[in-house]
Amino acid sequence: MKISELFNKGKTVFSFEVFPPKKDSPVETVYNALAELSDLNPAFISVTYSAGGTGGAKESTTLLASYVKNKLGIETCAHLTCMNSTADDIRALLKELEEHKIENILALRGDKNPDVPAVNEFHHASDLVRFIKVQGLDFCVSGACCPEGHPESKDMISDVLNLKKKVDAGADYLVSQMFFDNAKFYEFKERLRLADITVPVSAGIMPVTNKRQFERMIMLSGASLPAKFTQTFSRFEDRPEALADAGIAYAIDQIIDLISSGVDGIHLYTMNKPAVARKIAESVRSLL
Ligand code: FAD
C-alpha cells in the first residue's frame, strides 16, 4: 500500500524507523527487534539507508524493508540517498525495490561525508524525487524536512523554498527531523502553509533514553533543547533507569500535544529499541 493513502484515513499515522546493523553484523540481528516492533502494529516501519559511510551496507535496507513487508506483513518505506550514486545505481536500486514489492521510498540527499566522495549527478533530494517520478514507476515518494532549518541553510526562508521544490518535484508527504520543542514544529507548519506546501507532514520524535544519546543530541542535532528537557536530563543524568523513564515520558508528552493539535503523523525514531517503542505506543494507543 502507498503510505500517502494512509494519510487520507483521518487518523494520525503512527510509524517507526529502524536502521540496518553495522557492516560487520549480520542483518538477522535486527530481525528480532523488527518482530517485536511489528507486534505494536505501526502504520509502517521505515528502514534507513547508508551509502557506504559508517552505517550498514546499502543492500541491508532492501533486505530489511522486504522482511518487514513480505514476512511481517507491515507496510514499509525504504530510505534512499542520492549524493553518492549515479543515475544507473539508482535505476538498479529501484528495480530491486520493485522486485521486493516495496512501494514506498523516502528520497534523501544524504549527509556530506568527506570520506565518501560525492558523485555529482544528484545534488539535492528534489533531484532524486523528480528522477523516481519520471521513471514512470509506481512508487509513493516522501522527503525529509527540518522544522528548525537544515544546518546547511542560510535561513529558514530559503530552506522552506527549497522544500517547496522537493514537493513540487513530486514528494507525496514529508517526515521531519527530530525536534524537542513542539512550538518550533508549529511555527514550521505555519511557514509551510504560507509557502503553499500542503502535503502531510509526519513529526519525527526521538525518545532520548541515556546520557550518551543526550550528549550526542546536544552536539549534533542542532535542535533547540527547551529548559524542561535539559533540566530533566541534568537532574537524572547519573540514574540510568530514571533517565530512561524521563526520556520516554518526555516523548509521550510531546506526542500527546502533537496529536491533540491534529498532527498528520508521528514517526518514532526507535533506535532499534522495541522496549522503548512499546512503552510509548501503549501510552498513546487510545489517542490514535
Ligand atoms: P535536501 O532536501 O537536498 O536539503 C539539503 C540542503 O540543500 C538544505 O540546506 C536545503 O535547503 C538545500 N536544498 C535542497 N534542495 C535545494 C535546491 N533545489 N536548490 C538549492 N538548495 C537546495 N541520511 C542517510 O544517510 N540515510 C538515511 O536513511 C536518512 N534518513 C533520514 C530520515 C529523515 C526523516 C531525516 C529528516 C533525515 C534523514 N537522513 C538520512 C539525513 C539526511 O540525509 C540529511 O539531513 C542530509 O543532510 C540532507 O538530506 P535531505 O534529503 O534533507 O537534503
Coordinates of C-alpha atoms and ligand atoms in Angstrom, one line a residue:
M1 CA 0.0 0.0 0.0
K2 CA 1.1 3.6 -0.7
I3 CA 1.8 5.4 2.6
S4 CA 0.2 8.5 1.1
E5 CA -3.1 6.6 1.2
L6 CA -2.7 6.1 5.0
F7 CA -2.8 9.9 5.5
N8 CA -6.2 10.1 3.8
K9 CA -7.9 8.0 6.5
G10 CA -8.4 10.8 9.0
K11 CA -6.2 9.2 11.7
T12 CA -2.7 10.1 13.0
V13 CA -0.3 7.9 11.1
F14 CA 2.0 6.3 13.7
S15 CA 5.2 4.9 12.3
F16 CA 8.6 3.6 13.3
E17 CA 12.1 4.0 12.0
V18 CA 14.9 1.4 12.3
F19 CA 18.4 1.2 11.0
P20 CA 20.3 -1.7 9.5
P21 CA 23.1 -3.3 11.5
K22 CA 26.7 -2.1 11.2
K23 CA 28.6 -3.6 8.3
D24 CA 30.2 -6.4 10.2
S25 CA 27.0 -7.6 11.9
P26 CA 24.5 -9.8 10.0
V27 CA 21.2 -8.3 9.1
E28 CA 19.5 -11.0 11.2
T29 CA 20.4 -9.1 14.4
V30 CA 17.7 -6.6 13.6
Y31 CA 15.0 -9.3 12.8
N32 CA 14.1 -9.8 16.5
A33 CA 13.7 -6.1 17.0
L34 CA 11.5 -5.9 13.9
A35 CA 9.3 -8.7 15.0
E36 CA 8.7 -7.0 18.4
L37 CA 8.1 -3.7 16.7
S38 CA 5.6 -5.2 14.3
D39 CA 3.6 -6.5 17.3
L40 CA 2.9 -2.9 18.1
N41 CA 1.0 -2.6 14.8
P42 CA 2.6 0.6 13.4
A43 CA 1.2 2.1 10.2
F44 CA 4.6 1.4 8.7
I45 CA 8.2 0.8 9.5
S46 CA 10.9 2.7 7.6
V47 CA 14.4 1.4 7.2
T48 CA 17.3 3.9 6.9
Y49 CA 20.0 3.7 4.1
S50 CA 23.7 4.0 4.3
A51 CA 25.5 4.9 1.1
G52 CA 28.8 3.4 2.4
G53 CA 29.8 5.6 5.3
T54 CA 29.8 4.2 8.9
G55 CA 26.3 2.7 8.8
G56 CA 25.2 -0.7 7.5
A57 CA 25.7 -2.0 3.9
K58 CA 23.2 -0.4 1.5
E59 CA 21.8 -3.8 0.5
S60 CA 20.6 -4.3 4.0
T61 CA 17.9 -1.6 3.6
T62 CA 16.2 -3.6 0.8
L63 CA 16.5 -6.9 2.7
L64 CA 15.1 -5.4 5.9
A65 CA 12.3 -3.5 4.2
S66 CA 11.4 -6.6 2.3
Y67 CA 11.3 -8.6 5.6
V68 CA 9.0 -6.0 7.2
K69 CA 6.7 -6.1 4.2
N70 CA 6.8 -9.6 3.0
K71 CA 7.4 -11.6 6.2
L72 CA 5.9 -9.5 8.9
G73 CA 3.1 -8.1 6.8
I74 CA 3.6 -4.5 7.9
E75 CA 3.9 -1.7 5.4
T76 CA 7.4 -0.4 4.9
C77 CA 9.3 2.5 3.4
A78 CA 12.9 2.2 2.2
H79 CA 15.1 5.2 2.6
L80 CA 17.4 6.1 -0.3
T81 CA 20.1 8.7 -0.5
C82 CA 21.5 10.0 -3.8
M83 CA 24.6 12.2 -3.5
N84 CA 26.9 9.2 -3.7
S85 CA 25.1 7.5 -6.5
T86 CA 24.9 7.6 -10.3
A87 CA 21.6 7.5 -12.2
D88 CA 22.4 3.9 -13.1
D89 CA 22.9 3.0 -9.4
I90 CA 19.5 4.5 -8.6
R91 CA 17.8 2.7 -11.5
A92 CA 19.2 -0.6 -10.3
L93 CA 18.1 0.0 -6.8
L94 CA 14.6 1.0 -7.9
K95 CA 14.4 -2.3 -9.8
E96 CA 15.4 -4.2 -6.7
L97 CA 12.8 -2.4 -4.6
E98 CA 10.2 -3.2 -7.2
E99 CA 11.2 -6.9 -7.2
H100 CA 10.7 -7.0 -3.4
K101 CA 7.2 -5.3 -3.8
I102 CA 8.4 -2.3 -1.8
E103 CA 6.1 0.6 -2.8
N104 CA 7.4 3.5 -0.6
I105 CA 10.7 5.4 -0.7
L106 CA 12.0 8.2 1.4
A107 CA 14.1 10.2 -1.0
L108 CA 17.1 11.9 0.6
R109 CA 20.3 13.7 -0.4
G110 CA 22.4 12.1 2.3
D111 CA 24.9 13.8 4.7
K112 CA 28.1 15.2 3.2
N113 CA 30.9 12.8 4.2
P114 CA 34.5 13.8 3.5
D115 CA 35.4 10.1 3.3
V116 CA 32.9 9.3 0.6
P117 CA 33.2 11.4 -2.5
A118 CA 30.0 12.8 -3.9
V119 CA 29.2 11.6 -7.5
N120 CA 27.7 14.9 -8.5
E121 CA 24.8 13.5 -10.6
F122 CA 22.2 14.3 -7.9
H123 CA 22.7 17.5 -5.9
H124 CA 19.6 17.7 -3.9
A125 CA 16.9 15.3 -2.7
S126 CA 14.5 17.1 -5.0
D127 CA 16.6 15.7 -8.0
L128 CA 16.0 12.2 -6.7
V129 CA 12.3 12.7 -6.1
R130 CA 11.9 14.0 -9.7
F131 CA 14.1 11.2 -11.1
I132 CA 12.0 8.5 -9.4
K133 CA 8.8 10.1 -10.5
V134 CA 9.8 10.4 -14.2
Q135 CA 10.8 6.7 -14.4
G136 CA 7.1 6.0 -14.6
L137 CA 7.3 3.5 -11.7
D138 CA 4.6 3.2 -9.2
F139 CA 6.3 4.4 -6.0
C140 CA 5.0 6.7 -3.3
V141 CA 7.9 9.1 -2.6
S142 CA 8.4 11.1 0.5
G143 CA 11.0 13.7 1.5
A144 CA 12.7 14.9 4.7
C145 CA 12.2 18.3 6.3
C146 CA 13.8 20.2 9.2
P147 CA 11.4 22.1 11.4
E148 CA 14.3 24.3 12.6
G149 CA 16.0 24.5 9.2
H150 CA 18.7 22.3 7.7
P151 CA 22.1 23.1 9.2
E152 CA 23.5 24.0 5.7
S153 CA 20.7 26.5 5.0
K154 CA 21.5 30.2 5.4
D155 CA 18.0 30.8 6.8
M156 CA 14.6 29.3 7.3
I157 CA 13.0 31.0 4.3
S158 CA 15.5 29.6 1.8
D159 CA 15.1 26.2 3.4
V160 CA 11.3 26.2 3.1
L161 CA 11.6 27.5 -0.5
N162 CA 13.9 24.5 -1.2
L163 CA 11.4 22.2 0.5
K164 CA 8.8 23.6 -1.9
K165 CA 11.0 22.5 -4.8
K166 CA 11.0 19.0 -3.3
V167 CA 7.2 18.9 -3.0
D168 CA 6.8 20.4 -6.5
A169 CA 9.1 17.6 -7.8
G170 CA 6.6 15.1 -6.5
A171 CA 7.1 14.3 -2.8
D172 CA 3.8 12.9 -1.6
Y173 CA 4.4 13.6 2.1
L174 CA 7.2 14.8 4.4
V175 CA 8.9 13.3 7.5
S176 CA 10.5 15.7 9.9
Q177 CA 13.9 15.7 11.6
M178 CA 13.7 15.2 15.3
F179 CA 12.8 18.2 17.5
F180 CA 12.2 18.6 21.2
D181 CA 10.2 21.8 21.2
N182 CA 6.8 21.4 19.7
A183 CA 6.4 25.2 19.4
K184 CA 9.2 25.0 16.7
F185 CA 7.2 22.4 14.8
Y186 CA 4.0 24.5 14.9
E187 CA 6.0 27.6 13.6
F188 CA 7.4 25.4 10.9
K189 CA 3.9 24.2 9.9
E190 CA 2.8 27.8 9.6
R191 CA 5.7 28.6 7.3
L192 CA 4.7 25.6 5.1
R193 CA 1.2 26.9 4.9
L194 CA 2.5 30.3 3.8
A195 CA 4.7 28.6 1.1
D196 CA 1.6 26.6 0.0
I197 CA 3.1 23.3 1.0
T198 CA 0.1 21.2 1.6
V199 CA 1.3 17.6 1.7
P200 CA 1.0 15.7 5.0
V201 CA 3.9 16.1 7.5
S202 CA 4.9 13.4 10.0
A203 CA 6.6 14.7 13.1
G204 CA 9.9 12.9 13.9
I205 CA 10.1 12.1 17.6
M206 CA 13.3 10.8 19.2
P207 CA 13.0 9.3 22.7
V208 CA 16.3 10.2 24.4
T209 CA 16.9 7.5 27.0
N210 CA 20.5 7.6 28.0
K211 CA 23.3 10.0 28.8
R212 CA 25.4 9.3 25.8
Q213 CA 22.4 9.8 23.5
F214 CA 21.6 13.1 25.3
E215 CA 25.2 14.4 24.9
R216 CA 25.2 13.5 21.2
M217 CA 21.8 15.3 20.8
I218 CA 23.3 18.5 22.2
M219 CA 26.3 18.2 20.0
L220 CA 24.9 17.0 16.7
S221 CA 21.2 17.6 16.2
G222 CA 21.1 21.4 16.2
A223 CA 17.6 21.0 17.6
S224 CA 16.6 23.5 20.3
L225 CA 16.5 21.9 23.8
P226 CA 13.8 23.5 25.9
A227 CA 14.6 24.2 29.6
K228 CA 12.2 21.5 30.6
F229 CA 14.2 19.0 28.6
T230 CA 17.7 20.0 29.8
Q231 CA 16.5 20.3 33.5
T232 CA 15.0 16.8 33.4
F233 CA 18.2 15.3 32.0
S234 CA 20.6 17.1 34.3
R235 CA 18.5 16.0 37.2
F236 CA 18.6 12.3 36.3
E237 CA 21.9 12.0 34.4
D238 CA 23.5 9.7 36.9
R239 CA 20.5 7.5 37.3
P240 CA 20.1 5.5 34.1
E241 CA 16.7 4.0 34.9
A242 CA 15.2 7.3 35.9
L243 CA 16.8 9.0 32.9
A244 CA 15.2 6.4 30.5
D245 CA 11.8 6.8 32.2
A246 CA 12.1 10.6 32.0
G247 CA 13.1 10.5 28.3
I248 CA 10.2 8.2 27.5
A249 CA 7.8 10.4 29.4
Y250 CA 9.1 13.5 27.6
A251 CA 8.5 11.9 24.2
I252 CA 5.0 10.8 25.2
D253 CA 4.2 14.3 26.4
Q254 CA 5.4 15.7 23.0
I255 CA 3.3 13.1 21.1
I256 CA 0.1 13.8 23.1
D257 CA 0.5 17.5 22.4
L258 CA 1.0 16.9 18.7
I259 CA -1.9 14.5 18.3
S260 CA -4.1 17.0 20.2
S261 CA -3.1 19.7 17.7
G262 CA -4.1 17.4 14.8
V263 CA -0.7 16.4 13.5
D264 CA -0.7 14.2 10.3
G265 CA 1.7 11.6 11.6
I266 CA 4.2 10.6 14.3
H267 CA 7.4 9.0 13.1
L268 CA 9.2 7.4 16.1
Y269 CA 13.0 7.0 15.8
T270 CA 13.1 3.7 17.6
M271 CA 16.9 3.3 17.6
N272 CA 16.1 -0.4 17.2
K273 CA 14.8 -0.5 20.8
P274 CA 11.4 -2.2 20.8
A275 CA 11.0 -1.9 24.6
V276 CA 11.1 1.9 24.4
A277 CA 8.8 1.9 21.4
R278 CA 6.4 -0.4 23.3
K279 CA 6.1 1.9 26.3
I280 CA 5.4 4.9 24.1
A281 CA 3.0 3.1 21.7
E282 CA 1.0 1.7 24.7
S283 CA 0.7 5.1 26.3
V284 CA -0.7 6.8 23.2
R285 CA -2.6 4.0 21.6
S286 CA -6.1 5.2 22.7
L287 CA -5.3 8.6 21.3
L288 CA -4.6 7.3 17.9
Ligands
FAD1 P1 17.9 18.2 0.7 O1 16.5 18.3 0.7 O2 18.6 18.1 -0.6 O3 18.5 19.5 1.5 C1 19.8 19.7 1.9 C2 20.2 21.1 1.8 O4 20.2 21.6 0.5 C3 19.3 22.0 2.6 O5 20.0 23.1 3.1 C4 18.3 22.5 1.5 O6 17.7 23.8 1.9 C5 19.2 22.6 0.3 N1 18.4 22.4 -0.9 C6 17.5 21.4 -1.1 N2 17.1 21.5 -2.4 C7 17.7 22.5 -3.0 C8 17.7 23.1 -4.3 N3 16.9 22.6 -5.2 N4 18.5 24.2 -4.6 C9 19.3 24.7 -3.6 N5 19.4 24.2 -2.4 C10 18.6 23.1 -2.1 N6 20.6 10.2 5.9 C11 21.1 9.0 5.4 O7 22.3 8.9 5.0 N7 20.3 7.8 5.4 C12 19.0 7.8 5.8 O8 18.3 6.8 5.8 C13 18.5 9.1 6.4 N8 17.2 9.1 6.8 C14 16.7 10.3 7.2 C15 15.3 10.4 7.6 C16 14.8 11.6 8.0 C17 13.3 11.6 8.4 C18 15.6 12.8 8.0 C19 15.0 14.1 8.5 C20 16.9 12.7 7.6 C21 17.5 11.5 7.2 N9 18.8 11.4 6.8 C22 19.3 10.2 6.4 C23 19.7 12.6 6.9 C24 19.7 13.4 5.6 O9 20.4 12.7 4.6 C25 20.4 14.7 5.9 O10 19.6 15.5 6.7 C26 21.0 15.5 4.7 O11 22.0 16.4 5.2 C27 20.0 16.2 3.9 O12 19.2 15.4 3.3 P2 17.8 16.0 2.6 O13 17.2 14.9 1.9 O14 17.0 16.8 3.6 O15 18.5 17.0 1.6

